[in-house]
Amino acid sequence: MTGEDGHWIWDPALDTGIAEIDAQHRRIVDYINELGDAIGAGDGAAIAATLHDLVDYTLTHFSFEERLMARARYPAFEEHRALHEHFQQEVRDWRERFQRGEDVAAEVRAELRTWLLRHIQVEDHKYAPWVRASLEQGQIEKGWLAKTLDRLFGEGA
Ligand SMILES: [Fe+2]
């Protein structure tokens, strides 16, 4: 859903029921909206900073997701990881173009949104029941979860 200000409004139907994952997805949406604001304002410094944070956070989120799936022994883990890796290649291309001085912000914002929406709807919803069951059954321990979040996201987790 898109608000009048062009912001992406999170649809609760996209929730996976895994609190940490849902919080991270919402945070990515916030970054995408911030990037939209920076583009709208034509603020080059804000665009560069937000783009950096958005990409950085999204890649860290992928790592977290992959660790969760591995821990839950999700059978289609390799397929899911391959999708992340493929997307990471695109991100690296954007980064290179950005560093060469190309104006990629609007493209990144639009494509990340489209990709993410589809990825969450289809792929993340496939692993969600496995991870939820592993959390419920204690196969993924709270201590491990806290340590992993801290290691990847640090204070901002
Ligand atoms: Fe994913």
mmCIF file of C-alpha atoms and ligand atoms in Angstrom:
data_model
loop_
_atom_site.group_PDB
_atom_site.id
_atom_site.type_symbol
_atom_site.label_atom_id
_atom_site.label_comp_id
_atom_site.label_asym_id
_atom_site.label_seq_id
_atom_site.Cartn_x
_atom_site.Cartn_y
_atom_site.Cartn_z
ATOM 1 C CA MET A 1 0.000 0.000 0.000
ATOM 2 C CA THR A 2 1.172 3.511 -0.749
ATOM 3 C CA GLY A 3 0.265 6.584 1.286
ATOM 4 C CA GLU A 4 -0.405 10.039 -0.137
ATOM 5 C CA ASP A 5 3.163 11.045 0.635
ATOM 6 C CA GLY A 6 4.451 8.144 -1.459
ATOM 7 C CA HIS A 7 5.386 6.182 1.635
ATOM 8 C CA TRP A 8 5.127 2.434 1.681
ATOM 9 C CA ILE A 9 2.574 1.523 4.327
ATOM 10 C CA TRP A 10 3.258 -1.876 5.842
ATOM 11 C CA ASP A 11 0.479 -4.384 5.285
ATOM 12 C CA PRO A 12 0.117 -6.619 8.385
ATOM 13 C CA ALA A 13 -0.694 -9.509 6.019
ATOM 14 C CA LEU A 14 3.040 -9.494 5.277
ATOM 15 C CA ASP A 15 3.887 -10.364 8.877
ATOM 16 C CA THR A 16 5.600 -13.714 9.321
ATOM 17 C CA GLY A 17 4.626 -14.089 12.970
ATOM 18 C CA ILE A 18 8.331 -14.061 13.908
ATOM 19 C CA ALA A 19 8.710 -10.892 15.967
ATOM 20 C CA GLU A 20 12.366 -10.231 15.119
ATOM 21 C CA ILE A 21 11.855 -10.737 11.386
ATOM 22 C CA ASP A 22 8.746 -8.578 11.284
ATOM 23 C CA ALA A 23 10.517 -5.794 13.173
ATOM 24 C CA GLN A 24 13.410 -5.940 10.704
ATOM 25 C CA HIS A 25 11.115 -5.892 7.680
ATOM 26 C CA ARG A 26 9.351 -2.830 9.082
ATOM 27 C CA ARG A 27 12.676 -1.159 9.696
ATOM 28 C CA ILE A 28 13.647 -1.740 6.063
ATOM 29 C CA VAL A 29 10.354 -0.171 4.982
ATOM 30 C CA ASP A 30 11.155 2.844 7.190
ATOM 31 C CA TYR A 31 14.514 3.185 5.466
ATOM 32 C CA ILE A 32 12.888 2.961 2.040
ATOM 33 C CA ASN A 33 10.480 5.715 3.056
ATOM 34 C CA GLU A 34 13.331 7.828 4.422
ATOM 35 C CA LEU A 35 15.120 7.403 1.122
ATOM 36 C CA GLY A 36 11.978 8.547 -0.685
ATOM 37 C CA ASP A 37 11.860 11.661 1.506
ATOM 38 C CA ALA A 38 15.529 12.409 0.842
ATOM 39 C CA ILE A 39 14.986 12.007 -2.916
ATOM 40 C CA GLY A 40 11.903 14.243 -2.740
ATOM 41 C CA ALA A 41 13.895 16.895 -0.891
ATOM 42 C CA GLY A 42 16.774 16.613 -3.362
ATOM 43 C CA ASP A 43 19.120 16.304 -0.387
ATOM 44 C CA GLY A 44 22.249 14.627 -1.759
ATOM 45 C CA ALA A 45 23.928 14.036 1.602
ATOM 46 C CA ALA A 46 20.763 12.487 3.076
ATOM 47 C CA ILE A 47 20.314 10.313 -0.031
ATOM 48 C CA ALA A 48 23.873 8.988 0.257
ATOM 49 C CA ALA A 49 23.584 8.326 3.990
ATOM 50 C CA THR A 50 20.176 6.654 3.802
ATOM 51 C CA LEU A 51 21.146 4.573 0.806
ATOM 52 C CA HIS A 52 24.167 3.321 2.716
ATOM 53 C CA ASP A 53 22.147 2.503 5.839
ATOM 54 C CA LEU A 54 19.352 0.863 3.869
ATOM 55 C CA VAL A 55 21.698 -1.433 1.971
ATOM 56 C CA ASP A 56 23.736 -2.223 5.050
ATOM 57 C CA TYR A 57 20.706 -3.051 7.157
ATOM 58 C CA THR A 58 19.080 -5.157 4.435
ATOM 59 C CA LEU A 59 22.203 -7.289 3.987
ATOM 60 C CA THR A 60 22.494 -7.789 7.747
ATOM 61 C CA HIS A 61 18.850 -8.804 7.804
ATOM 62 C CA PHE A 62 19.565 -11.429 5.129
ATOM 63 C CA SER A 63 22.361 -12.844 7.303
ATOM 64 C CA PHE A 64 20.063 -13.024 10.289
ATOM 65 C CA GLU A 65 17.355 -14.759 8.269
ATOM 66 C CA GLU A 66 19.867 -17.268 6.935
ATOM 67 C CA ARG A 67 21.101 -18.121 10.423
ATOM 68 C CA LEU A 68 17.550 -18.601 11.630
ATOM 69 C CA MET A 69 16.681 -20.868 8.696
ATOM 70 C CA ALA A 70 19.846 -22.921 9.177
ATOM 71 C CA ARG A 71 19.159 -23.267 12.885
ATOM 72 C CA ALA A 72 15.593 -24.398 12.134
ATOM 73 C CA ARG A 73 16.946 -26.892 9.570
ATOM 74 C CA TYR A 74 14.662 -25.398 6.964
ATOM 75 C CA PRO A 75 14.772 -27.855 4.028
ATOM 76 C CA ALA A 76 14.789 -25.201 1.280
ATOM 77 C CA PHE A 77 17.518 -23.169 2.968
ATOM 78 C CA GLU A 78 19.943 -23.318 0.035
ATOM 79 C CA GLU A 79 17.323 -22.103 -2.421
ATOM 80 C CA HIS A 80 16.438 -19.204 -0.195
ATOM 81 C CA ARG A 81 20.079 -18.299 0.322
ATOM 82 C CA ALA A 82 20.635 -18.369 -3.439
ATOM 83 C CA LEU A 83 17.870 -15.779 -3.858
ATOM 84 C CA HIS A 84 19.560 -13.528 -1.301
ATOM 85 C CA GLU A 85 22.905 -13.968 -3.036
ATOM 86 C CA HIS A 86 21.449 -13.109 -6.399
ATOM 87 C CA PHE A 87 19.948 -9.957 -4.974
ATOM 88 C CA GLN A 88 23.216 -9.081 -3.233
ATOM 89 C CA GLN A 89 24.887 -9.043 -6.636
ATOM 90 C CA GLU A 90 22.383 -6.429 -7.749
ATOM 91 C CA VAL A 91 23.124 -4.424 -4.640
ATOM 92 C CA ARG A 92 26.849 -4.550 -5.400
ATOM 93 C CA ASP A 93 26.123 -3.274 -8.916
ATOM 94 C CA TRP A 94 24.110 -0.367 -7.501
ATOM 95 C CA ARG A 95 26.918 0.446 -5.102
ATOM 96 C CA GLU A 96 29.457 0.554 -7.919
ATOM 97 C CA ARG A 97 27.264 2.751 -10.062
ATOM 98 C CA PHE A 98 26.592 5.037 -7.102
ATOM 99 C CA GLN A 99 30.326 5.334 -6.408
ATOM 100 C CA ARG A 100 30.864 6.248 -10.049
ATOM 101 C CA GLY A 101 28.514 9.162 -9.483
ATOM 102 C CA GLU A 102 25.399 7.728 -11.079
ATOM 103 C CA ASP A 103 22.058 8.767 -9.664
ATOM 104 C CA VAL A 104 20.692 5.369 -8.647
ATOM 105 C CA ALA A 105 18.647 6.278 -5.551
ATOM 106 C CA ALA A 106 15.190 6.284 -7.161
ATOM 107 C CA GLU A 107 15.923 3.015 -8.944
ATOM 108 C CA VAL A 108 17.183 1.364 -5.753
ATOM 109 C CA ARG A 109 14.144 2.541 -3.848
ATOM 110 C CA ALA A 110 11.675 1.252 -6.455
ATOM 111 C CA GLU A 111 13.400 -2.057 -7.128
ATOM 112 C CA LEU A 112 14.114 -2.846 -3.515
ATOM 113 C CA ARG A 113 10.499 -2.261 -2.693
ATOM 114 C CA THR A 114 9.222 -4.471 -5.512
ATOM 115 C CA TRP A 115 11.738 -7.225 -4.818
ATOM 116 C CA LEU A 116 11.213 -7.168 -1.077
ATOM 117 C CA LEU A 117 7.453 -7.182 -1.271
ATOM 118 C CA ARG A 118 7.466 -10.252 -3.470
ATOM 119 C CA HIS A 119 10.239 -11.934 -1.546
ATOM 120 C CA ILE A 120 8.453 -11.529 1.786
ATOM 121 C CA GLN A 121 5.095 -12.556 0.367
ATOM 122 C CA VAL A 122 6.369 -15.688 -1.321
ATOM 123 C CA GLU A 123 9.715 -16.827 0.076
ATOM 124 C CA ASP A 124 9.736 -15.615 3.659
ATOM 125 C CA HIS A 125 6.259 -17.002 4.158
ATOM 126 C CA LYS A 126 7.577 -20.430 3.140
ATOM 127 C CA TYR A 127 10.202 -20.617 5.892
ATOM 128 C CA ALA A 128 8.089 -18.844 8.528
ATOM 129 C CA PRO A 129 6.201 -21.940 9.788
ATOM 130 C CA TRP A 130 9.497 -23.863 10.193
ATOM 131 C CA VAL A 131 11.154 -21.120 12.133
ATOM 132 C CA ARG A 132 8.058 -20.501 14.251
ATOM 133 C CA ALA A 133 7.891 -24.202 15.143
ATOM 134 C CA SER A 134 11.606 -24.235 16.016
ATOM 135 C CA LEU A 135 11.142 -21.237 18.261
ATOM 136 C CA GLU A 136 8.114 -22.778 19.947
ATOM 137 C CA GLN A 137 9.827 -26.120 20.476
ATOM 138 C CA GLY A 138 12.998 -24.497 21.802
ATOM 139 C CA GLN A 139 15.160 -25.806 18.939
ATOM 140 C CA ILE A 140 16.073 -22.164 18.490
ATOM 141 C CA GLU A 141 16.972 -21.084 22.030
ATOM 142 C CA LYS A 142 16.291 -17.581 23.318
ATOM 143 C CA GLY A 143 19.939 -17.212 24.311
ATOM 144 C CA TRP A 144 21.144 -18.098 20.838
ATOM 145 C CA LEU A 145 18.640 -15.656 19.349
ATOM 146 C CA ALA A 146 19.760 -12.786 21.586
ATOM 147 C CA LYS A 147 23.437 -13.509 20.920
ATOM 148 C CA THR A 148 22.915 -13.709 17.154
ATOM 149 C CA LEU A 149 20.939 -10.452 17.051
ATOM 150 C CA ASP A 150 23.590 -8.732 19.116
ATOM 151 C CA ARG A 151 26.428 -10.054 16.989
ATOM 152 C CA LEU A 152 24.817 -8.921 13.738
ATOM 153 C CA PHE A 153 23.024 -5.730 14.667
ATOM 154 C CA GLY A 154 24.892 -4.663 17.798
ATOM 155 C CA GLU A 155 23.175 -2.060 19.911
ATOM 156 C CA GLY A 156 20.566 -1.308 17.286
ATOM 157 C CA ALA A 157 18.981 -4.772 17.386
HETATM 158 FE FE FE B 1 14.537 -13.719 2.749
#
